[in-house]
XYZ file of C-alpha atoms in Angstrom:
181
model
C -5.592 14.685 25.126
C -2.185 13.815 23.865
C -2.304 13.010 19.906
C -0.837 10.129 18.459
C 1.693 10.258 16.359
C 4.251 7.661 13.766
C 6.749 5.551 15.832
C 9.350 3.030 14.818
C 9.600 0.066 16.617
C 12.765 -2.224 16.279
C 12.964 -5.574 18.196
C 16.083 -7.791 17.812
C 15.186 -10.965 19.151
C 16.524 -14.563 19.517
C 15.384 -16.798 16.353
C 12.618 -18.921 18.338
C 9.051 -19.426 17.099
C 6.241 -17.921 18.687
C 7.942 -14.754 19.368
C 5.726 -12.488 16.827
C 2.650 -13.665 18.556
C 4.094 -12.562 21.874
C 4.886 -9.449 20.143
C 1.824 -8.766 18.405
C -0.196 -9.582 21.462
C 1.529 -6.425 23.803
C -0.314 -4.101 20.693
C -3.227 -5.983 21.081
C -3.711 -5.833 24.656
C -2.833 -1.807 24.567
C -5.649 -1.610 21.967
C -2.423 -0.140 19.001
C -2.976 -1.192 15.419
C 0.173 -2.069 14.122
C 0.244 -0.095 10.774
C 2.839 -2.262 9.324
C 5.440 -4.839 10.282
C 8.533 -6.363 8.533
C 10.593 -9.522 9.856
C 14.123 -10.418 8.866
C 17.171 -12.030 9.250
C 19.536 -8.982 11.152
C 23.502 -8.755 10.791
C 23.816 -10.678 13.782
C 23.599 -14.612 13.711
C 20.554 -15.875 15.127
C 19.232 -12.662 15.685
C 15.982 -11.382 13.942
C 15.123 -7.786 13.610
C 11.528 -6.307 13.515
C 10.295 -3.240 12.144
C 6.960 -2.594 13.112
C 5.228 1.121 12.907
C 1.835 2.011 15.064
C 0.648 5.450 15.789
C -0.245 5.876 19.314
C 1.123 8.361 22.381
C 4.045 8.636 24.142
C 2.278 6.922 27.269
C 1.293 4.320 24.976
C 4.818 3.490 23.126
C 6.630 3.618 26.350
C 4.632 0.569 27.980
C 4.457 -1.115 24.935
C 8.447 -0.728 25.241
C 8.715 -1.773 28.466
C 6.235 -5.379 27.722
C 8.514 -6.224 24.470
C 11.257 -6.125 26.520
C 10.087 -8.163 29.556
C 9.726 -11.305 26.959
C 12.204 -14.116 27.148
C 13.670 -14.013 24.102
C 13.520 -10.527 23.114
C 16.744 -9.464 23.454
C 16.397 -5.361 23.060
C 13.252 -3.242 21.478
C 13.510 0.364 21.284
C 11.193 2.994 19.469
C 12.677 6.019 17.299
C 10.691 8.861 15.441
C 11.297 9.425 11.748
C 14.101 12.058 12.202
C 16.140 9.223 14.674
C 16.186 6.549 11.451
C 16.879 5.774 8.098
C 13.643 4.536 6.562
C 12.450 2.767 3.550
C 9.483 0.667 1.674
C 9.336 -0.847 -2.031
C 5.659 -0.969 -3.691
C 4.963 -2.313 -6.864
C 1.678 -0.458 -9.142
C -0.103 -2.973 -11.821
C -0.955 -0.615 -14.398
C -3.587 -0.576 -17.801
C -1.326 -0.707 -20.634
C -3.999 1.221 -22.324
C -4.214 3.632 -19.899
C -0.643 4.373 -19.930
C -0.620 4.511 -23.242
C -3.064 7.425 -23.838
C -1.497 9.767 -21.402
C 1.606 11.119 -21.774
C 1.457 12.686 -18.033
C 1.421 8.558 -16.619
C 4.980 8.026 -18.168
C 5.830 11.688 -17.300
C 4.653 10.875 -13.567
C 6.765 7.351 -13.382
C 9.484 8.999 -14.304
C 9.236 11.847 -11.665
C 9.294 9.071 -9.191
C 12.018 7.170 -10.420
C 10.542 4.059 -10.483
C 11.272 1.101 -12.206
C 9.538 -0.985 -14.700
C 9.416 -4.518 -13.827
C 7.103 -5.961 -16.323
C 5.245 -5.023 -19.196
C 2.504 -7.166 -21.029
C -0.294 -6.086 -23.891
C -2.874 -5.571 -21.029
C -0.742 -4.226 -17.843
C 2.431 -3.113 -16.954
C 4.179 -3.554 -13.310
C 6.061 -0.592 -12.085
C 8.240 -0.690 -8.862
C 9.116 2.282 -6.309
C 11.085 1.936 -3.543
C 11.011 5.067 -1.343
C 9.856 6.857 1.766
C 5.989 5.919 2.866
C 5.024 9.489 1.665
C 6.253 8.810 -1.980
C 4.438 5.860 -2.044
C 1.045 7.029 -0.977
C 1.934 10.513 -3.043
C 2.167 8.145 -6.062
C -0.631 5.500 -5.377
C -3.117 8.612 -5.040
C -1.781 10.253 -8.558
C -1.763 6.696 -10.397
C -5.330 6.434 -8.994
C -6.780 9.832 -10.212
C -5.892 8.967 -13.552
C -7.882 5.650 -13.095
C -5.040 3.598 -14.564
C -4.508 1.822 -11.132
C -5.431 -1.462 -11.389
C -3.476 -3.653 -8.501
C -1.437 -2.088 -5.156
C 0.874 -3.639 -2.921
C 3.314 -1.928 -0.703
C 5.858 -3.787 1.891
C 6.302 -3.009 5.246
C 9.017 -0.163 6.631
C 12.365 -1.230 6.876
C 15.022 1.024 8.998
C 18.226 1.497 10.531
C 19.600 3.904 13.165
C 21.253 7.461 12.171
C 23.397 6.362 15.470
C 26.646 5.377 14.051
C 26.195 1.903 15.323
C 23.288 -0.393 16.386
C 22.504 -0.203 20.173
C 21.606 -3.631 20.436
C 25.612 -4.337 19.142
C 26.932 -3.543 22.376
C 24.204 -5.036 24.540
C 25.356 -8.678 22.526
C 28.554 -7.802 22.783
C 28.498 -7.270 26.687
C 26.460 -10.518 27.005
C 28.986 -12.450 25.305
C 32.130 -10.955 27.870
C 29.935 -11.765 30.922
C 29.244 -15.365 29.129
C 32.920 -15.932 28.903
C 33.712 -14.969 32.474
């Protein structure tokens, strides 16, 4: 049996409502938990881009592929492993102020991360980290052995292409020419 592994799943699509339901329902009918999901505005007017990452199998990604791109106003999705992209996620850590303050290994530990403080109040202090999903968790699971953890939040994966220019680019770009004809 195959084993599933971490894919990246970029969807530009046209900016119409209703379009992350259609999306979300091709996982849901293929039984894939999306593991997370980020929606913006892309370089392109009009255009949004999704990020989404599930783990599932090669079978799996390529018909979940071939659905997203069978919707109306998707205009191109396309999956890429970790070493095919440019990756990134920003958590923020609610820290005890007294815990903090007791160890000198917690401030130690921030600064090995290279995170940034965002806040700091008698009771708590909010500390940022933007980095890959392993440096997050990595972090999360130190802050918590120390038991100074006392809130979590973590965004969803953002991403480009290492290509040296977005695929979906040139699919616009050749829909505009044969518009103009």
């Amino acid at each position: 049996m195959e084993e599933p592994i971490l894919y990246t799943i970029i969807v530009h699509s046209e900016n119409f409502s209703g379009i992350l339901n259609q999306v979300a329902a091709v996982f849901t009918r293929l039984q894939v938990n999306i593991e997370s999901l980020n929606v913006s505005a892309s370089s392109m007017p009009n255009v949004h881009k999704y990020t989404i990452t599930c783990r599932t199998t090669q079978k799996n990604i390529d018909k979940i592929i071939k659905q997203i791109n069978k919707k109306l106003d998707v205009i191109n999705a396309a999956y890429y492993l970790d070493s095919q992209i440019f990756q990134s996620e920003i958590a923020m850590f609610k820290i005890s102020t007294d815990e903090f303050q007791k160890s000198e290994d917690t401030s130690r530990l921030l600064r090995g991360y290279n995170t940034h403080i965002v806040e700091v109040t008698p009771d708590y202090l909010i500390v940022e980290l933007a980095g890959s999903s392993d440096d997050i968790t990595s972090l999360f699971d130190e802050l918590k052995n120390i038991g100074c953890l006392r809130q979590f939040v973590r965004s969803g994966r953002v991403a480009v292409t290492a290509a040296n220019f977005e695929p979906v680019s040139t699919w616009l770009a050749d829909r505009e020419r044969r518009n103009n004809l």
